[in-house]
Structures are given as structure tokens and as C-alpha cells.
Short mmCIF file of C-alpha atoms in Angstrom, two decimals:
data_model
loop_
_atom_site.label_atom_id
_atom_site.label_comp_id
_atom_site.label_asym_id
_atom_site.label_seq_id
_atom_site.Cartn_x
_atom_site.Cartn_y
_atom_site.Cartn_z
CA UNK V 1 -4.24 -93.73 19.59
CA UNK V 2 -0.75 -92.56 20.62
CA UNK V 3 0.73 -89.72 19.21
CA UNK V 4 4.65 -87.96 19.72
CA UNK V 5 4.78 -85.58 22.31
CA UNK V 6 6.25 -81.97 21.86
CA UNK V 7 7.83 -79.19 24.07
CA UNK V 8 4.72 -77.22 23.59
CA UNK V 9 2.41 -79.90 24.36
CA UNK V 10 0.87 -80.56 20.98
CA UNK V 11 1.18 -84.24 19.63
CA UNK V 12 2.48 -85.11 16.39
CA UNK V 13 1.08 -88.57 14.32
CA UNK V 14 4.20 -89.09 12.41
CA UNK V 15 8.71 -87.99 13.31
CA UNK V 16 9.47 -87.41 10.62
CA UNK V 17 13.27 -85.24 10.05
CA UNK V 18 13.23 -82.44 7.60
CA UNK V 19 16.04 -80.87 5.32
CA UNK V 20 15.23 -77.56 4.12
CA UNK V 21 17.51 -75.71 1.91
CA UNK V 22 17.40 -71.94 2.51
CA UNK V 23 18.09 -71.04 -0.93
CA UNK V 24 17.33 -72.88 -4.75
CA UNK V 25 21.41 -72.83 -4.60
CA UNK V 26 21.30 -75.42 -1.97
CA UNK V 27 18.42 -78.04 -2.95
CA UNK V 28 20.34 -79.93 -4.53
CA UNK V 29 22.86 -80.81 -1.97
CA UNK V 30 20.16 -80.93 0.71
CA UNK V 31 18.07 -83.37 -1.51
CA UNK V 32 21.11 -85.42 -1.47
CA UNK V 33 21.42 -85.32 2.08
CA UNK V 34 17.89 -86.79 1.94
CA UNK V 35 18.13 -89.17 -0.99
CA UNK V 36 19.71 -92.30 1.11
CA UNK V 37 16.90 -92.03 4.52
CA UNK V 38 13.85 -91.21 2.45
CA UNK V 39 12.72 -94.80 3.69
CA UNK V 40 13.19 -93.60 7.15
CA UNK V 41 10.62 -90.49 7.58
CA UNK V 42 13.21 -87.75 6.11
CA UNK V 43 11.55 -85.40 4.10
CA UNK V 44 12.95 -82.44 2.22
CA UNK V 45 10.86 -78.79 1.93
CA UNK V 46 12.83 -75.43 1.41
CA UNK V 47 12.28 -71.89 -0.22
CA UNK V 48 14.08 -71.37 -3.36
CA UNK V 49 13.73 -67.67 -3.33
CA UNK V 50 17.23 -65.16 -2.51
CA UNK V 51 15.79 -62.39 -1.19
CA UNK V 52 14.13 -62.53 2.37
CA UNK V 53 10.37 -62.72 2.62
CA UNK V 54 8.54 -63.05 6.38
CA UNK V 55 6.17 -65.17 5.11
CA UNK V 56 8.95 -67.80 3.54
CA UNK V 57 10.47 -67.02 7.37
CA UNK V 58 7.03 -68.23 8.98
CA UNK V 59 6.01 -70.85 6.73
CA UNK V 60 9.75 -72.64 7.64
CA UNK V 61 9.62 -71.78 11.57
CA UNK V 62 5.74 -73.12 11.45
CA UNK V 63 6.63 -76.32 9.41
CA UNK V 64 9.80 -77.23 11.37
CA UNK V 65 8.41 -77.19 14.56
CA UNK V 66 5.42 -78.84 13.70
CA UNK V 67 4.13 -81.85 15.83
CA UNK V 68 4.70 -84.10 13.12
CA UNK V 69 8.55 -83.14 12.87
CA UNK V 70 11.66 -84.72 15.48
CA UNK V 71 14.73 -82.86 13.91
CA UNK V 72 15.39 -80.45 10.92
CA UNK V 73 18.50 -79.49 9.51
CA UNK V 74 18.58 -76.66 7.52
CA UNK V 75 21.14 -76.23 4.35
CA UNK V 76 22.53 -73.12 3.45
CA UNK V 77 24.41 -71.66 0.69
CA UNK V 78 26.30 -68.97 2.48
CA UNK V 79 25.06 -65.58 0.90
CA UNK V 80 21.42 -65.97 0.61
CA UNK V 81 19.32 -63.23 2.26
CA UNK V 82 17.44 -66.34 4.62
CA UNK V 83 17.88 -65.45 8.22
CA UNK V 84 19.25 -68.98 8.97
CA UNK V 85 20.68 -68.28 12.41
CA UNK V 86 17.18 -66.50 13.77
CA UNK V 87 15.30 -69.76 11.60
CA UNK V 88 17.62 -72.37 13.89
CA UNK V 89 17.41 -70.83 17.02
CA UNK V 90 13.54 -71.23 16.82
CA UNK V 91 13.48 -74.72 16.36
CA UNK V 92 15.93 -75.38 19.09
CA UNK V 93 14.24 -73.61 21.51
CA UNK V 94 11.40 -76.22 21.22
CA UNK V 95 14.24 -78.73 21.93
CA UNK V 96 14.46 -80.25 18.94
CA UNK V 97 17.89 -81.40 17.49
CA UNK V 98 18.23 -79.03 14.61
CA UNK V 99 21.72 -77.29 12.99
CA UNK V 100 22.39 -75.57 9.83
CA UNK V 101 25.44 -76.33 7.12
CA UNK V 102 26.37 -73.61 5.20
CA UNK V 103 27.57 -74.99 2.16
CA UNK V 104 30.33 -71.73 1.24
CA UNK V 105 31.85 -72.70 4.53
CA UNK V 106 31.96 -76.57 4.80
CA UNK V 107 33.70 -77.16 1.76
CA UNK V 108 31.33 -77.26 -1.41
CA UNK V 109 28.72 -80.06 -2.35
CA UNK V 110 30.41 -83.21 -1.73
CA UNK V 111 31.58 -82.46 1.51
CA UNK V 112 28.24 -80.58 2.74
CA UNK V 113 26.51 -83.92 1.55
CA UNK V 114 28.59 -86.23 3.50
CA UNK V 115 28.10 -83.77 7.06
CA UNK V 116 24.58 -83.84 6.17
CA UNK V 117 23.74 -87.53 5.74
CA UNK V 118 25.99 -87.96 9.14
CA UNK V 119 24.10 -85.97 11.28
CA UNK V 120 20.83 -87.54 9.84
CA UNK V 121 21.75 -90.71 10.74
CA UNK V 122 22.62 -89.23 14.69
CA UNK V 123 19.18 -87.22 14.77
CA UNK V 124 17.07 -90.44 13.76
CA UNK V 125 18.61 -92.32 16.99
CA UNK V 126 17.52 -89.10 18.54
CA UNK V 127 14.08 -88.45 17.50
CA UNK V 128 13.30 -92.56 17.78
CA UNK V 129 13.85 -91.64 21.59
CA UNK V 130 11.10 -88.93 21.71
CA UNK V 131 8.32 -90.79 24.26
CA UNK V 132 4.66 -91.22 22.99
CA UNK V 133 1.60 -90.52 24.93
CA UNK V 134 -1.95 -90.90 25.07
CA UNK V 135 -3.86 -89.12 21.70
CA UNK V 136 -7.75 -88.62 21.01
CA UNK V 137 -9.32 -87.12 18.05
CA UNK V 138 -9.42 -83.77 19.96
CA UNK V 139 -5.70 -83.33 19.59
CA UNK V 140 -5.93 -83.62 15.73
CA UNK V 141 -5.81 -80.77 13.41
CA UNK V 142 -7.26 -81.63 9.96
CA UNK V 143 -7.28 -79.73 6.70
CA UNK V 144 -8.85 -79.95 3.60
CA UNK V 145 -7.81 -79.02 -0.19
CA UNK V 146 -9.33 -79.97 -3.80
CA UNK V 147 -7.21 -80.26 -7.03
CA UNK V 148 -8.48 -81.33 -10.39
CA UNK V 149 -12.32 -80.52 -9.54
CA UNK V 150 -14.80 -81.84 -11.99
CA UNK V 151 -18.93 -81.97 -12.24
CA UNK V 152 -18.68 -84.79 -9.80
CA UNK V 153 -16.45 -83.35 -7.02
CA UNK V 154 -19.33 -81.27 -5.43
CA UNK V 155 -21.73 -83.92 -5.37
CA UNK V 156 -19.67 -86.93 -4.11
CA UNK V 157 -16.29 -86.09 -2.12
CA UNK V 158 -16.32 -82.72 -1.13
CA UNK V 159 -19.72 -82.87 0.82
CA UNK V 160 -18.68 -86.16 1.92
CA UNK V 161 -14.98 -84.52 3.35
CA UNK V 162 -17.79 -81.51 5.17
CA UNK V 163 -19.79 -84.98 6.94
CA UNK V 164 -16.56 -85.78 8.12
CA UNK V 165 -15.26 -82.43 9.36
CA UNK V 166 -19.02 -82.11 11.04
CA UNK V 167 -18.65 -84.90 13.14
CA UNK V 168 -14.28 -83.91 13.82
CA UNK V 169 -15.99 -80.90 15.17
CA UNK V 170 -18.58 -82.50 17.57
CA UNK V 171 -15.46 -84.76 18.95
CA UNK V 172 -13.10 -81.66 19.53
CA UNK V 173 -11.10 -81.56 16.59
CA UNK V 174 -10.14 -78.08 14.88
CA UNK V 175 -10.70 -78.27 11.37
CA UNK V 176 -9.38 -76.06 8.16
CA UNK V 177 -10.81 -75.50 4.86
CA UNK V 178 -9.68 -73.08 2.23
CA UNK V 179 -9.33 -71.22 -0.60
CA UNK V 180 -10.95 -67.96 -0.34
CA UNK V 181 -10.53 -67.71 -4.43
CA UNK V 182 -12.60 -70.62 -4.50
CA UNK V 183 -15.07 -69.31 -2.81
CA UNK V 184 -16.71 -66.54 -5.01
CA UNK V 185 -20.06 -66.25 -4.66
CA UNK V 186 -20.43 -67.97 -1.30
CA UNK V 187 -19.64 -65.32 0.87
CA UNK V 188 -22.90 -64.16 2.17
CA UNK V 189 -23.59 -67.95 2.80
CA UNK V 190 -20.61 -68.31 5.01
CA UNK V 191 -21.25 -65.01 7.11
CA UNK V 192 -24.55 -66.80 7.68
CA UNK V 193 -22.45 -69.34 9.43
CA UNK V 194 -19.99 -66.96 11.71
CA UNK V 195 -19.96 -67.23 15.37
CA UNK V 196 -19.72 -63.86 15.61
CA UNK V 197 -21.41 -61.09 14.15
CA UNK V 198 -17.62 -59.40 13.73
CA UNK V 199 -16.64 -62.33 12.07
CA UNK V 200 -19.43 -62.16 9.34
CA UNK V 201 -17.94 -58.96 8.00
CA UNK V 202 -13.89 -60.30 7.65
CA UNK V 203 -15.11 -63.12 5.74
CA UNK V 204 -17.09 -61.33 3.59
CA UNK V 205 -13.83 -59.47 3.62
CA UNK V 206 -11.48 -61.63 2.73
CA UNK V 207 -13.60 -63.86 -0.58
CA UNK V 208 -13.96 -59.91 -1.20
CA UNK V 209 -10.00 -59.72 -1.45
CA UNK V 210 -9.93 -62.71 -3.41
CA UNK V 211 -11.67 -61.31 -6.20
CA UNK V 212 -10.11 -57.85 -6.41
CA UNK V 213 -6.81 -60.13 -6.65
CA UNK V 214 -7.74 -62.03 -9.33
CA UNK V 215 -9.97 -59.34 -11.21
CA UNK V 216 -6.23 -57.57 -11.26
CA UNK V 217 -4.32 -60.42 -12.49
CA UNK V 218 -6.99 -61.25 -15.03
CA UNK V 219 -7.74 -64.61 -14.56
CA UNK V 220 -9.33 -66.47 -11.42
CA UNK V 221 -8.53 -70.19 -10.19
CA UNK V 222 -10.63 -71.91 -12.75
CA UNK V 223 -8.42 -74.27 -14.96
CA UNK V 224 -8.67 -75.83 -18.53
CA UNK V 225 -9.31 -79.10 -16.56
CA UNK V 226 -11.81 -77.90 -14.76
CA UNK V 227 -14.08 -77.32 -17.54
CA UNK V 228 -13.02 -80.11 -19.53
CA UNK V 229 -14.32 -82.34 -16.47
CA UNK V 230 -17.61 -80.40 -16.99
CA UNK V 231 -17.72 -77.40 -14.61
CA UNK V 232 -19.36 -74.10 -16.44
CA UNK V 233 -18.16 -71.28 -14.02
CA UNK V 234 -16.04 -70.17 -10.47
CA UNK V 235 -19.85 -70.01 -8.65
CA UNK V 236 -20.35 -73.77 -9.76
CA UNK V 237 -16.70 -74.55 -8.49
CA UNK V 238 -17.50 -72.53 -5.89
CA UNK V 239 -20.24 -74.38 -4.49
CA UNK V 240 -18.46 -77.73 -4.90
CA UNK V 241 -15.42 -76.31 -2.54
CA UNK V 242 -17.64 -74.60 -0.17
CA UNK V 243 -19.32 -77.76 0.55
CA UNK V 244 -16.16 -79.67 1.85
CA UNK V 245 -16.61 -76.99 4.94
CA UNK V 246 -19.85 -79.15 6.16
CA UNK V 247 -22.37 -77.31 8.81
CA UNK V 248 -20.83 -76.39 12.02
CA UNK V 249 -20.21 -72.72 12.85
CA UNK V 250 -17.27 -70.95 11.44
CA UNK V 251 -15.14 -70.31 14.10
CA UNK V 252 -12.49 -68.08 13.06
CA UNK V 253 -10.34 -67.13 9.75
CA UNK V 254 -6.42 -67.74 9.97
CA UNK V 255 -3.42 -67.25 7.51
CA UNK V 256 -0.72 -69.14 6.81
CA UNK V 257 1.26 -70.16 9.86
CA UNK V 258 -1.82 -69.19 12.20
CA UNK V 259 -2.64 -72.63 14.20
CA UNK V 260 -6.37 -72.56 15.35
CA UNK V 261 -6.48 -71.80 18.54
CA UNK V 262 -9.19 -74.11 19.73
CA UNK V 263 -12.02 -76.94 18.47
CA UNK V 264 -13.97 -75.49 15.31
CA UNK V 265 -14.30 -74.71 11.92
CA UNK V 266 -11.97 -72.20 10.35
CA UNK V 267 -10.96 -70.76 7.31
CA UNK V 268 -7.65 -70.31 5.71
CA UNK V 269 -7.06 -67.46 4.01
CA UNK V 270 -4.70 -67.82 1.47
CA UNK V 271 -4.47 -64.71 -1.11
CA UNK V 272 -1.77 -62.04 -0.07
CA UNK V 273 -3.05 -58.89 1.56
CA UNK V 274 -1.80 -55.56 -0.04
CA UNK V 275 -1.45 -54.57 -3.44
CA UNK V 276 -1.18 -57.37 -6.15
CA UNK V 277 2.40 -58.31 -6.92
CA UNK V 278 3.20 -61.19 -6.73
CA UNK V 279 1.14 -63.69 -9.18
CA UNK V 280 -1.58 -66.46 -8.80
CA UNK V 281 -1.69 -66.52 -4.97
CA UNK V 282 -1.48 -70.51 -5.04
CA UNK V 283 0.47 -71.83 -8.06
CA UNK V 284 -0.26 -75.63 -7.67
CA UNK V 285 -2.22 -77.46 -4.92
CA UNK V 286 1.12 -78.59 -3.31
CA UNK V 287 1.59 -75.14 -1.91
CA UNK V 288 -1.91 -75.02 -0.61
CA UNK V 289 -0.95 -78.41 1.42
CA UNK V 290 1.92 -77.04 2.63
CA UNK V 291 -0.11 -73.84 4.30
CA UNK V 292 -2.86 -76.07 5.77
CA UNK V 293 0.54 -78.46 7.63
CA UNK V 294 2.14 -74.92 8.87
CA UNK V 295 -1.70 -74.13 10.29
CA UNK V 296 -1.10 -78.05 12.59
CA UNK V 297 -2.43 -79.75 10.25
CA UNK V 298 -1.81 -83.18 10.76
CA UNK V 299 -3.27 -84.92 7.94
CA UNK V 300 -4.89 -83.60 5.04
CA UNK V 301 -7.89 -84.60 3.03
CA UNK V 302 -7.44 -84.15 -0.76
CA UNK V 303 -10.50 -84.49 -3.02
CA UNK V 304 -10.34 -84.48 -6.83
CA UNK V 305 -12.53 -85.60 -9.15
CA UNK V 306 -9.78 -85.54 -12.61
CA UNK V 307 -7.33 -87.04 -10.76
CA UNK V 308 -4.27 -86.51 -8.86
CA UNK V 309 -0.88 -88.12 -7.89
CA UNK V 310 0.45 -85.58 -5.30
CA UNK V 311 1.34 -86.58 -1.72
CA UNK V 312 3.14 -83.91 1.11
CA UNK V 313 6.25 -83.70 3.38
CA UNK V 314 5.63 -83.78 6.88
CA UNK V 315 1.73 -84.63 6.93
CA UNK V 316 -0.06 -87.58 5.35
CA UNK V 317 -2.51 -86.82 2.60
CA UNK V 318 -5.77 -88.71 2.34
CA UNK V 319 -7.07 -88.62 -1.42
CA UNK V 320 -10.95 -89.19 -1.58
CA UNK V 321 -11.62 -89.72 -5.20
CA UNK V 322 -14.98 -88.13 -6.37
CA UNK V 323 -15.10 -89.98 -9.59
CA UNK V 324 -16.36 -93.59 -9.67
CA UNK V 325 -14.31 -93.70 -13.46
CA UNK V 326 -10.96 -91.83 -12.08
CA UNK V 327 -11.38 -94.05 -9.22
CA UNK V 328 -11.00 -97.24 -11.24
CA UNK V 329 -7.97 -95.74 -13.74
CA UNK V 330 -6.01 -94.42 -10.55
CA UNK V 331 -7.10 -96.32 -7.71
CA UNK V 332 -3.30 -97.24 -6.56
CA UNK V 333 -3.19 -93.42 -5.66
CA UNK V 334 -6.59 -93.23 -3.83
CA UNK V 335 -7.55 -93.61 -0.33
CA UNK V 336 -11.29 -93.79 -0.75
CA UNK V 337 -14.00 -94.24 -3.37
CA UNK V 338 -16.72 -91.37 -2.86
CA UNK V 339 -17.73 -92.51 -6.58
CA UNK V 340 -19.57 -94.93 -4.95
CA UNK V 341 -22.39 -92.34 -4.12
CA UNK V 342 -23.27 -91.67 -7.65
CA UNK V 343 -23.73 -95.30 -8.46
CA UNK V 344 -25.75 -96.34 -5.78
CA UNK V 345 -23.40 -98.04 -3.58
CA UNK V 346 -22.95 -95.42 -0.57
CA UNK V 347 -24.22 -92.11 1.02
CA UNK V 348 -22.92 -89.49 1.63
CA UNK V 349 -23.58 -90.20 5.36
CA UNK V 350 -21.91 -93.51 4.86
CA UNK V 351 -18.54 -92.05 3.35
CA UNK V 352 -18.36 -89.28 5.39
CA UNK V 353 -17.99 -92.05 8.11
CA UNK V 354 -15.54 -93.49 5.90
CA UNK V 355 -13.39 -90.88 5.91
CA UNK V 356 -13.68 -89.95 9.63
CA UNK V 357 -12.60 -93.72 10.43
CA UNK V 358 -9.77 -93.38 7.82
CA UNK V 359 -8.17 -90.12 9.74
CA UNK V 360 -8.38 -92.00 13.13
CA UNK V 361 -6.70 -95.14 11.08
CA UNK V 362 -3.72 -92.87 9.50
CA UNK V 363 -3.39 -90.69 12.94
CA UNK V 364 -2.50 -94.46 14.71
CA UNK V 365 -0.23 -94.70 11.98
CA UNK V 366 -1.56 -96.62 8.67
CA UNK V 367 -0.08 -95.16 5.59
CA UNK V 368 -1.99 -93.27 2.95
CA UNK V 369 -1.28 -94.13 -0.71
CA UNK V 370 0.51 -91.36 -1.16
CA UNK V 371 2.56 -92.04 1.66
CA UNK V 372 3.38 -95.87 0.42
CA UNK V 373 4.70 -94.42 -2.85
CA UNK V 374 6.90 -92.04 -1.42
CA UNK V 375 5.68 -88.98 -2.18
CA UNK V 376 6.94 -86.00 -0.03
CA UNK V 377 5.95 -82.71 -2.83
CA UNK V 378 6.74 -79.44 -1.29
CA UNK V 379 6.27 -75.69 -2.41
CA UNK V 380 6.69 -72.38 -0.99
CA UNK V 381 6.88 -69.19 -2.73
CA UNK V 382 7.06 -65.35 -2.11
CA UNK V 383 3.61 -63.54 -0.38
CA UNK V 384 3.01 -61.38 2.10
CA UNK V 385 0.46 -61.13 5.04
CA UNK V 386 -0.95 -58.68 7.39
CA UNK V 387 -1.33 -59.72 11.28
CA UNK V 388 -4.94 -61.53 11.75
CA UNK V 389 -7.55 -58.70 13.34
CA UNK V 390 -9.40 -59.55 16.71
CA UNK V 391 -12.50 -60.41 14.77
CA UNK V 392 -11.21 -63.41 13.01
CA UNK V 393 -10.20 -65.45 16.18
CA UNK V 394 -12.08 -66.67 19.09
CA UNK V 395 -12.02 -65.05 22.44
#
């Protein structure tokens, strides 16, 4: 395994070149930009908000400088409240090629587009220059999400995804699992499970958080879908999620942007701190992805038992299908079968395995499905976050 070496020493699988409009003004030139190199590894992300937001700020610094990224060029309407010239001198201080276009000041869309796609085509000679080294399993950061749960995800995929983080964990790998909202009612379990006795408390803490959020809002992340597919409550969904975390220790908690700062087991926590304003804390499993890729990750495992199409910018997605009968309606959009363990045909040991071989497979650079059909979803939103407390990290 060889992987693309970075200033700060991290290895990305993939270089790929982002476009990231700063404001919803600009997407659509920067997705034109985009629209004629999407072949070539350029991906588009942005934040479509006007008014400036650290978290937006972090989530765009974290994702453009990621291991998996070359080059980003940023696209700018011209009065937006995004700190664009703080945003670009990040990235090129990792010394990546990177430069902004402020669309008020180049000339309007047309000529914005045709700047754009120009210096595209000069940063892809650059970034096809950056030198590869030597990568093992220990450099890899990989997170895990679910989407369109059902009765079979905690039975088939999601403990199958925690066999496979288990043994990522006994080869050096730091793994991520999340969503604290989807966690209710396995709280004490997982302070069971802390390597610290400080730690036990802040992730009571934070499922604790979770629920005052959604207790406030009036409704928790438990979907129509959900139930239809046979799930009765959020402890039952509960269980399912907690399971993709497998059995290692819990090694710390981050937030969005926070990459883990050695091998282990942590947990993203992903509802704002504060008071409640602003909404359900993850809209759509897209933006979940995205905060796993700004925490390193470099590939992602996505289980779902209803089905689901969605891919990611930046970092590959690997979709493990719980469902032996979504399986065989949607298999052109699934990586791996974990069906198979309610008919009979594997264990759970056996597609854990399965899984594990896939992420070494994908990290040396096969495709997922969701990379061969070209999808690149992105979404980023307005939150806010406290600094992480000493507890939650190691040493």
C-alpha cells in the first residue's frame, strides 16, 4: 500500500482537487468550474450560509487540507461574511496549490468559470507530481455512519462494521463512530468501555446532551423509514448503531474537525453544545460523512439496511448492505452483502473480515460503488462547538 504524502506527514489514499464556494451565491459557478474534470478526482463541497460561523470556518480548513486533497480553490462571491483570505492562507501554508476567485471582482459568472477551469487544469499537473510513499493500515483513519436503519441493520452490518473496526484497532488504525443522538440508552454501556475513569463521565455527558437537544426540538433521529423497516423505538436503533463501535476501549471523544490523535476507538460527537438553535443537529447522513472526512477520515463505512445511493467528496464510501432483499434490488450501489449472515451464508466473523480486506483494497486504490458512479454529495450547515476538555483525549 502506497499512499500521497503531506506537509504534515499524514498520507492521503486518494488527490483529489476541491472547489468550494464560500457562499450559496457562488455554487453555481464553482460547480461549473468542476463540471468538465469531475472524471479527474475534482470534487466540489462549500457552505451555503452568508453569515460567518467557526464551525463552517473549521469544517473547510479541516476538509481542504485533508490527506486525501492535492489543491483547492475556493470561489467567492465578493460580500459574503466567509473569511476567505484567513481560509486560503491555511491551506497554503501546508503547501498546497490553493487560490481564491472572487466572483464581484473577476468579472461575473462566465468569466469566473473560465479562470476557474484554467487553473484546474494547472493544479492537476501539479498535484499528479506530489511523490507517494510507503502506507500500512496504521496510517488509516476510518469512520463509520448508518442511514436508512431497519430490523436487520443491528444484526447483520453494523456488528459486522464493529469486527472490522476491532481488528483496525489491534493493527494501529484510529477508528470513529458516531452519533451521540443515536446512542440513547447506551450510555452507561459505553462508560463501561472508557479508558479512563474521566472519560466515563463526558460520554455519559455528551448522549446526555443529545437528548436534552432533541427533547427541546421535539423530535429525536428516528425516521418514518425507520419504523417502516421494522424498528419499534431510539433504544432499539440505539443498540443497532452502538454495535458498529465493536469491543476495544473507547479512547477518546472528538468534534467535528478534531483528528484522533493516536490508534483507538473514538467517538464523534456531533450535536452542538450550547443552547438549542439551530435545528436537527444532522439534517441528512451526507453531513454526518462530511464530519467523520474533516476528523482524517479516509474512507468511510456506510451501513443501511432500507437502502441508500449516497457517495462523498474527498473520501471513498464503502456501503455494507444489511439487507439480503435491499441487497439484491440495489446491489449496483453496494460494496458488500452482510445479508448473507441472516441466510446462512456468512458470519459475522467472516464479513467483518470482509470488510477489513475491502478498506485495505480501496486504501491501494480500488473504487467503491459509489465512487464508480460519480457520486461526490456534500453538506455543511450552521453549528457551533465548545473546545474538547482534557478528559476526552488521550494523554
Amino acid at each position: 500500500m502506497t499512499g500521497y504524502l503531506r506537509s504534515d506527514g499524514r498520507k492521503g489514499i486518494r488527490n483529489v482537487t476541491v472547489v468550494v464556494y464560500l457562499v450559496e451565491c457562488a455554487h453555481h459557478v464553482a460547480r461549473e468550474v468542476v463540471f468538465p474534470s469531475r472524471e479527474q478526482g475534482v470534487h466540489l463541497l462549500g457552505f451555503p450560509g452568508c453569515y460567518p460561523n467557526a464551525y463552517a470556518h473549521r469544517m473547510l480548513k479541516q476538509l481542504c487540507t485533508h490527506p486525501n486533497v492535492g489543491a483547492a480553490l475556493l470561489v467567492s462571491l465578493g460580500c459574503e461574511g466567509f473569511n476567505r483570505k484567513n481560509l486560503l492562507e491555511e491551506i497554503r501554508a501546508t503547501g498546497r496549490p490553493a487560490d481564491v476567485l472572487v466572483i464581484q471582482d473577476t468579472g461575473g459568472t462566465r468569466k469566473t468559470i473560465e479562470e476557474g477551469r484554467a487553473w484546474i487544469a494547472q493544479a492537476l499537473e501539479k498535484t499528479a507530481q506530489v511523490p507517494r510513499v510507503p502506507m500500512t493500515v496504521s496510517d488509516l483513519v476510518v469512520g463509520t455512519v448508518c442511514g436508512g436503519s431497519d430490523a436487520t441493520s443491528g444484526i447483520t452490518a453494523n456488528p459486522a462494521v464493529g469486527r472490522a473496526f476491532d481488528q483496525l484497532v489491534q493493527n494501529g488504525a484510529r477508528v470513529v463512530f458516531e452519533e451521540t443522538g443515536e446512542l440513547i440508552g447506551c450510555e452507561q454501556i459505553m462508560a463501561m468501555r472508557a479508558a479512563r475513569p474521566e472519560l466515563a463521565s463526558e460520554l455519559i455527558a455528551c448522549v446526555e446532551k443529545a437528548g436534552r437537544y432533541y427533547s427541546t426540538l421535539g423530535h429525536g433521529s428516528f425516521a418514518p423509514g425507520n419504523a417502516e423497516g421494522g424498528l419499534t423505538t431510539i433504544e432499539e436503533k440505539s443498540m443497532g448503531a452502538y454495535s458498529k463501535s465493536g469491543n476495544s476501549p473507547i479512547s477518546g471523544i472528538l468534534k467535528p474537525g478534531d483528528v484522533p490523535p493516536s490508534a483507538g476507538l473514538y467517538l464523534l460527537d456531533v450535536v452542538p453544545d450550547g443552547e438549542v438553535r439551530w435545528g436537527f443537529p444532522n439534517i441528512s447522513d451526507i453531513q454526518e460523512i462530511g464530519e467523520l472526512i474533516a476528523c482524517g477520515s479516509h474512507v468511510t463505512l456506510f451501513t443501511t439496511g432500507r437502502g441508500s445511493v449516497v457517495g462523498s467528496a474527498i473520501s471513498p464510501v464503502i456501503k455494507i448492505c444489511a439487507n439480503p432483499e435491499t441487497y439484491r434490488r440495489l446491489n449496483e450501489d453496494m460494496d458488500i452483502n452482510a445479508g448473507r449472515i441472516l441466510e446462512g451464508a456468512a458470519t459475522l466473523d467472516e464479513v467483518g473480515r470482509e470488510i477489513y480486506d475491502r478498506i485495505v483494497r480501496v486504501a491501494e486504490g480500488e473504487k467503491t460503488a459509489s465512487e464508480a458512479m460519480g457520486h461526490a454529495e456534500f453538506s455543511l450547515v450552521y453549528k457551533s462547538f465548545e473546545p474538547l476538555g482534557p478528559a476526552c483525549l488521550p494523554g
